[in-house]
mmCIF file of C-alpha atoms in Angstrom:
data_model
loop_
_atom_site.group_PDB
_atom_site.id
_atom_site.type_symbol
_atom_site.label_atom_id
_atom_site.label_comp_id
_atom_site.label_asym_id
_atom_site.label_seq_id
_atom_site.Cartn_x
_atom_site.Cartn_y
_atom_site.Cartn_z
ATOM 1 C CA UNK A 55 -15.043 -1.594 2.409
ATOM 2 C CA UNK A 56 -14.031 -0.797 5.889
ATOM 3 C CA UNK A 57 -10.384 -0.664 7.093
ATOM 4 C CA UNK A 58 -9.005 -3.659 8.790
ATOM 5 C CA UNK A 59 -8.722 -2.913 12.587
ATOM 6 C CA UNK A 60 -5.415 -2.646 14.270
ATOM 7 C CA UNK A 61 -4.377 -1.412 17.733
ATOM 8 C CA UNK A 62 -3.336 2.235 17.605
ATOM 9 C CA UNK A 63 -0.097 1.592 19.483
ATOM 10 C CA UNK A 64 1.992 -1.124 20.788
ATOM 11 C CA UNK A 65 5.326 -0.769 22.822
ATOM 12 C CA UNK A 66 8.014 -2.890 24.126
ATOM 13 C CA UNK A 67 11.557 -2.866 25.503
ATOM 14 C CA UNK A 68 14.645 -3.774 23.442
ATOM 15 C CA UNK A 69 14.938 -7.529 23.094
ATOM 16 C CA UNK A 70 11.291 -8.274 23.830
ATOM 17 C CA UNK A 71 8.736 -9.542 21.589
ATOM 18 C CA UNK A 72 5.559 -7.775 20.496
ATOM 19 C CA UNK A 73 2.588 -8.804 18.452
ATOM 20 C CA UNK A 74 0.386 -6.614 16.322
ATOM 21 C CA UNK A 75 -3.184 -7.795 15.413
ATOM 22 C CA UNK A 76 -5.214 -7.132 12.247
ATOM 23 C CA UNK A 77 -8.794 -7.829 12.369
ATOM 24 C CA UNK A 78 -11.040 -8.194 9.261
ATOM 25 C CA UNK A 79 -13.849 -10.107 8.087
ATOM 26 C CA UNK A 80 -14.775 -13.296 6.250
ATOM 27 C CA UNK A 81 -14.634 -11.320 3.076
ATOM 28 C CA UNK A 82 -10.858 -10.485 3.365
ATOM 29 C CA UNK A 83 -8.611 -11.802 6.015
ATOM 30 C CA UNK A 84 -10.696 -14.741 6.750
ATOM 31 C CA UNK A 85 -11.140 -15.820 3.260
ATOM 32 C CA UNK A 86 -7.695 -15.255 1.653
ATOM 33 C CA UNK A 87 -4.107 -16.026 2.580
ATOM 34 C CA UNK A 88 -3.150 -12.739 0.918
ATOM 35 C CA UNK A 89 -2.311 -10.702 3.983
ATOM 36 C CA UNK A 90 0.660 -8.456 3.884
ATOM 37 C CA UNK A 91 2.543 -6.298 6.508
ATOM 38 C CA UNK A 92 4.313 -2.988 5.771
ATOM 39 C CA UNK A 93 6.669 -0.877 7.897
ATOM 40 C CA UNK A 94 6.770 2.830 7.496
ATOM 41 C CA UNK A 95 9.233 5.209 9.111
ATOM 42 C CA UNK A 96 8.282 8.829 9.262
ATOM 43 C CA UNK A 97 8.496 10.564 5.908
ATOM 44 C CA UNK A 98 9.395 7.420 4.093
ATOM 45 C CA UNK A 99 7.644 5.071 1.747
ATOM 46 C CA UNK A 100 6.117 1.839 3.151
ATOM 47 C CA UNK A 101 8.358 -1.299 2.953
ATOM 48 C CA UNK A 102 6.883 -4.780 2.646
ATOM 49 C CA UNK A 103 7.831 -6.988 5.608
ATOM 50 C CA UNK A 104 5.434 -10.037 5.245
ATOM 51 C CA UNK A 105 3.346 -11.354 2.321
ATOM 52 C CA UNK A 106 0.860 -14.123 2.024
ATOM 53 C CA UNK A 107 0.318 -14.081 5.789
ATOM 54 C CA UNK A 108 3.811 -15.466 6.749
ATOM 55 C CA UNK A 109 6.332 -15.127 3.948
ATOM 56 C CA UNK A 110 9.386 -12.832 4.256
ATOM 57 C CA UNK A 111 10.802 -11.055 1.258
ATOM 58 C CA UNK A 112 14.476 -11.310 0.651
ATOM 59 C CA UNK A 113 16.376 -9.092 2.878
ATOM 60 C CA UNK A 114 13.816 -8.849 5.784
ATOM 61 C CA UNK A 115 15.028 -9.950 9.067
ATOM 62 C CA UNK A 116 13.829 -13.218 10.389
ATOM 63 C CA UNK A 117 12.832 -11.354 13.603
ATOM 64 C CA UNK A 118 9.575 -10.491 11.803
ATOM 65 C CA UNK A 119 6.967 -13.179 11.496
ATOM 66 C CA UNK A 120 3.325 -13.398 10.468
ATOM 67 C CA UNK A 121 0.439 -15.817 11.295
ATOM 68 C CA UNK A 122 -3.393 -15.930 10.826
ATOM 69 C CA UNK A 123 -6.306 -17.427 12.650
ATOM 70 C CA UNK A 124 -9.785 -16.905 11.343
ATOM 71 C CA UNK A 125 -10.438 -13.238 10.666
ATOM 72 C CA UNK A 126 -7.395 -12.013 12.377
ATOM 73 C CA UNK A 127 -3.735 -11.828 11.264
ATOM 74 C CA UNK A 128 -0.813 -11.067 13.376
ATOM 75 C CA UNK A 129 2.659 -9.735 12.962
ATOM 76 C CA UNK A 130 5.262 -10.635 15.695
ATOM 77 C CA UNK A 131 8.515 -8.784 16.048
ATOM 78 C CA UNK A 132 11.039 -10.636 18.122
ATOM 79 C CA UNK A 133 14.134 -9.311 19.687
ATOM 80 C CA UNK A 134 12.740 -5.732 19.506
ATOM 81 C CA UNK A 135 15.390 -3.115 18.249
ATOM 82 C CA UNK A 136 15.416 0.583 18.261
ATOM 83 C CA UNK A 137 15.235 0.669 14.478
ATOM 84 C CA UNK A 138 11.847 -1.238 14.619
ATOM 85 C CA UNK A 139 10.184 1.795 15.888
ATOM 86 C CA UNK A 140 7.811 2.796 13.071
ATOM 87 C CA UNK A 141 4.192 2.567 11.921
ATOM 88 C CA UNK A 142 3.018 -0.882 10.729
ATOM 89 C CA UNK A 143 0.075 -1.553 8.381
ATOM 90 C CA UNK A 144 -1.650 -4.763 7.400
ATOM 91 C CA UNK A 145 -3.400 -5.213 4.169
ATOM 92 C CA UNK A 146 -5.653 -7.871 2.688
ATOM 93 C CA UNK A 147 -7.011 -8.968 -0.708
ATOM 94 C CA UNK A 148 -10.740 -8.689 -0.528
ATOM 95 C CA UNK A 149 -13.605 -10.249 -2.527
ATOM 96 C CA UNK A 150 -15.246 -6.829 -2.698
ATOM 97 C CA UNK A 151 -15.063 -4.816 -5.923
ATOM 98 C CA UNK A 152 -12.247 -2.754 -4.401
ATOM 99 C CA UNK A 153 -9.899 -5.761 -4.200
ATOM 100 C CA UNK A 154 -7.504 -4.432 -1.395
ATOM 101 C CA UNK A 155 -7.944 -2.938 1.911
ATOM 102 C CA UNK A 156 -5.334 -1.586 4.401
ATOM 103 C CA UNK A 157 -5.376 -1.742 8.232
ATOM 104 C CA UNK A 158 -5.772 1.287 10.457
ATOM 105 C CA UNK A 159 -2.158 1.265 11.418
ATOM 106 C CA UNK A 160 -0.048 0.638 14.542
ATOM 107 C CA UNK A 161 2.609 2.782 15.993
ATOM 108 C CA UNK A 162 5.334 0.666 17.578
ATOM 109 C CA UNK A 163 7.488 2.333 20.201
ATOM 110 C CA UNK A 164 10.647 0.895 21.593
ATOM 111 C CA UNK A 165 10.922 2.033 25.205
ATOM 112 C CA UNK B 286 18.087 -1.628 -9.150
ATOM 113 C CA UNK B 287 14.272 -1.586 -8.865
ATOM 114 C CA UNK B 288 13.012 1.985 -8.930
ATOM 115 C CA UNK B 289 9.668 3.865 -9.110
ATOM 116 C CA UNK B 290 9.588 7.621 -9.460
ATOM 117 C CA UNK B 291 6.304 9.515 -9.098
ATOM 118 C CA UNK B 292 5.719 12.931 -10.480
ATOM 119 C CA UNK B 293 2.881 15.332 -11.245
ATOM 120 C CA UNK B 294 1.847 16.402 -7.752
ATOM 121 C CA UNK B 295 1.203 19.904 -6.656
ATOM 122 C CA UNK B 296 -1.333 22.485 -5.417
ATOM 123 C CA UNK B 297 -4.592 22.388 -7.332
ATOM 124 C CA UNK B 298 -8.009 23.937 -6.803
ATOM 125 C CA UNK B 299 -11.080 21.870 -5.941
ATOM 126 C CA UNK B 300 -12.878 20.634 -9.086
ATOM 127 C CA UNK B 301 -9.878 20.680 -11.295
ATOM 128 C CA UNK B 302 -7.943 17.735 -12.778
ATOM 129 C CA UNK B 303 -4.498 16.373 -12.347
ATOM 130 C CA UNK B 304 -2.529 13.437 -13.837
ATOM 131 C CA UNK B 305 0.188 11.657 -11.892
ATOM 132 C CA UNK B 306 2.932 9.568 -13.428
ATOM 133 C CA UNK B 307 5.105 6.813 -12.160
ATOM 134 C CA UNK B 308 8.296 5.870 -14.084
ATOM 135 C CA UNK B 309 9.615 2.389 -13.529
ATOM 136 C CA UNK B 310 13.042 1.046 -14.047
ATOM 137 C CA UNK B 311 15.216 -1.999 -13.071
ATOM 138 C CA UNK B 312 12.562 -4.529 -13.434
ATOM 139 C CA UNK B 313 10.173 -5.997 -16.132
ATOM 140 C CA UNK B 314 7.383 -3.447 -15.742
ATOM 141 C CA UNK B 315 5.093 -5.182 -18.178
ATOM 142 C CA UNK B 316 5.081 -8.239 -15.928
ATOM 143 C CA UNK B 317 3.950 -6.462 -12.717
ATOM 144 C CA UNK B 318 0.426 -5.408 -11.567
ATOM 145 C CA UNK B 319 0.638 -1.850 -10.389
ATOM 146 C CA UNK B 320 -1.205 0.067 -7.621
ATOM 147 C CA UNK B 321 -1.684 3.546 -6.402
ATOM 148 C CA UNK B 322 -1.967 4.041 -2.668
ATOM 149 C CA UNK B 323 -2.372 7.373 -0.886
ATOM 150 C CA UNK B 324 -1.788 8.728 2.622
ATOM 151 C CA UNK B 325 -3.553 11.860 3.754
ATOM 152 C CA UNK B 326 -1.496 14.108 6.260
ATOM 153 C CA UNK B 327 -1.113 12.354 9.620
ATOM 154 C CA UNK B 328 -3.343 9.506 8.457
ATOM 155 C CA UNK B 329 -2.936 5.867 7.500
ATOM 156 C CA UNK B 330 -2.514 4.116 4.157
ATOM 157 C CA UNK B 331 -5.484 3.970 1.738
ATOM 158 C CA UNK B 332 -5.471 1.712 -1.351
ATOM 159 C CA UNK B 333 -6.716 3.677 -4.363
ATOM 160 C CA UNK B 334 -6.429 1.609 -7.465
ATOM 161 C CA UNK B 335 -5.013 -1.410 -9.255
ATOM 162 C CA UNK B 336 -4.294 -2.274 -12.830
ATOM 163 C CA UNK B 337 -3.206 -5.787 -13.991
ATOM 164 C CA UNK B 338 0.113 -6.211 -15.794
ATOM 165 C CA UNK B 339 -1.403 -5.865 -19.308
ATOM 166 C CA UNK B 340 -3.988 -3.325 -18.416
ATOM 167 C CA UNK B 341 -6.797 -5.739 -18.977
ATOM 168 C CA UNK B 342 -8.450 -5.161 -15.682
ATOM 169 C CA UNK B 343 -8.700 -2.073 -13.330
ATOM 170 C CA UNK B 344 -10.049 -1.841 -9.802
ATOM 171 C CA UNK B 345 -10.924 1.264 -7.616
ATOM 172 C CA UNK B 346 -11.571 2.107 -4.017
ATOM 173 C CA UNK B 347 -15.241 3.274 -3.527
ATOM 174 C CA UNK B 348 -13.970 6.740 -2.440
ATOM 175 C CA UNK B 349 -12.586 7.507 -5.899
ATOM 176 C CA UNK B 350 -14.663 5.403 -8.289
ATOM 177 C CA UNK B 351 -15.909 7.406 -11.158
ATOM 178 C CA UNK B 352 -13.336 10.324 -10.583
ATOM 179 C CA UNK B 353 -10.053 8.581 -10.934
ATOM 180 C CA UNK B 354 -8.662 6.429 -13.797
ATOM 181 C CA UNK B 355 -5.597 4.276 -13.636
ATOM 182 C CA UNK B 356 -3.731 3.382 -16.790
ATOM 183 C CA UNK B 357 -0.231 2.302 -17.981
ATOM 184 C CA UNK B 358 1.992 2.403 -21.101
ATOM 185 C CA UNK B 359 4.160 -0.665 -20.999
ATOM 186 C CA UNK B 360 6.178 0.692 -24.010
ATOM 187 C CA UNK B 361 7.197 3.661 -21.756
ATOM 188 C CA UNK B 362 7.361 1.710 -18.512
ATOM 189 C CA UNK B 363 5.078 4.240 -16.960
ATOM 190 C CA UNK B 364 2.018 4.117 -14.761
ATOM 191 C CA UNK B 365 -0.534 6.863 -14.617
ATOM 192 C CA UNK B 366 -3.333 8.174 -12.354
ATOM 193 C CA UNK B 367 -5.848 10.677 -13.864
ATOM 194 C CA UNK B 368 -7.667 12.372 -11.224
ATOM 195 C CA UNK B 369 -10.832 14.526 -12.101
ATOM 196 C CA UNK B 370 -13.242 16.532 -9.948
ATOM 197 C CA UNK B 371 -10.714 16.863 -7.189
ATOM 198 C CA UNK B 372 -11.877 17.238 -3.667
ATOM 199 C CA UNK B 373 -10.121 18.629 -0.506
ATOM 200 C CA UNK B 374 -10.185 15.217 0.955
ATOM 201 C CA UNK B 375 -7.970 13.904 -1.995
ATOM 202 C CA UNK B 376 -5.095 15.803 -0.442
ATOM 203 C CA UNK B 377 -2.410 13.209 0.203
ATOM 204 C CA UNK B 378 0.899 11.703 -0.679
ATOM 205 C CA UNK B 379 0.329 9.392 -3.582
ATOM 206 C CA UNK B 380 2.516 6.324 -3.886
ATOM 207 C CA UNK B 381 2.804 4.022 -6.832
ATOM 208 C CA UNK B 382 3.570 0.411 -5.916
ATOM 209 C CA UNK B 383 4.362 -2.739 -7.823
ATOM 210 C CA UNK B 384 3.406 -6.475 -7.280
ATOM 211 C CA UNK B 385 6.419 -8.566 -7.972
ATOM 212 C CA UNK B 386 5.046 -11.012 -5.410
ATOM 213 C CA UNK B 387 1.459 -11.878 -6.186
ATOM 214 C CA UNK B 388 -1.228 -10.024 -4.131
ATOM 215 C CA UNK B 389 1.067 -7.736 -2.419
ATOM 216 C CA UNK B 390 3.062 -4.470 -2.996
ATOM 217 C CA UNK B 391 6.754 -5.105 -2.803
ATOM 218 C CA UNK B 392 8.106 -2.144 -4.826
ATOM 219 C CA UNK B 393 7.318 1.370 -3.837
ATOM 220 C CA UNK B 394 8.090 4.922 -5.017
ATOM 221 C CA UNK B 395 8.921 7.777 -2.754
ATOM 222 C CA UNK B 396 5.606 9.432 -3.333
ATOM 223 C CA UNK B 397 4.246 12.690 -4.888
ATOM 224 C CA UNK B 398 2.193 15.195 -2.782
ATOM 225 C CA UNK B 399 -1.214 16.478 -4.007
ATOM 226 C CA UNK B 400 -2.759 19.334 -2.241
ATOM 227 C CA UNK B 401 -6.369 20.213 -3.151
ATOM 228 C CA UNK B 402 -7.129 23.755 -1.814
ATOM 229 C CA UNK B 403 -8.736 26.960 -2.931
#
């Protein structure tokens, strides 16, 4: 099971919107609405930001939103803030025997 | 307050075995599917293993299949990861994570570091 493909880095200025893509296959992202997004600050544990493609857990800012089209899922961060600077990972349920796969990760930089 | 605390990591020689533990508190552990996820130094997240809420089914990443066993003791609110025939490439921070929301990992521990080196 290969990792989902994400851009290595994305940057934006405070207040801007950025979008991170997550490309999989018809065996994972394309076949299930079980895509999640995680935020990880350096030295910290990951934090769930989005589940089931577009749902936000309680306590997560509505500046974070998710969507999916075909084999590609996306995370959009609106009104970019300094605290959003972190690594972001997507993950998907997969029909393979392994059941879950993560993306390659994207470093978000706030300029 | 939902809490997961991993333990058992350390420095170990290649070929040896190690068991990690993850103690849960603040939620109904026996209702949660549980995962192990690892992160090698400077690398991304890698899903390792999943066990359903009652231990009835277990799933593993291809990279660890046959060497690693996930288990749980719901009476002790504890998750385990038995790692055998350890390799240098198993060096990583190991996180346990719980699925309160289906098909995702919404509760995370702080991680325990495993270093495999001679």
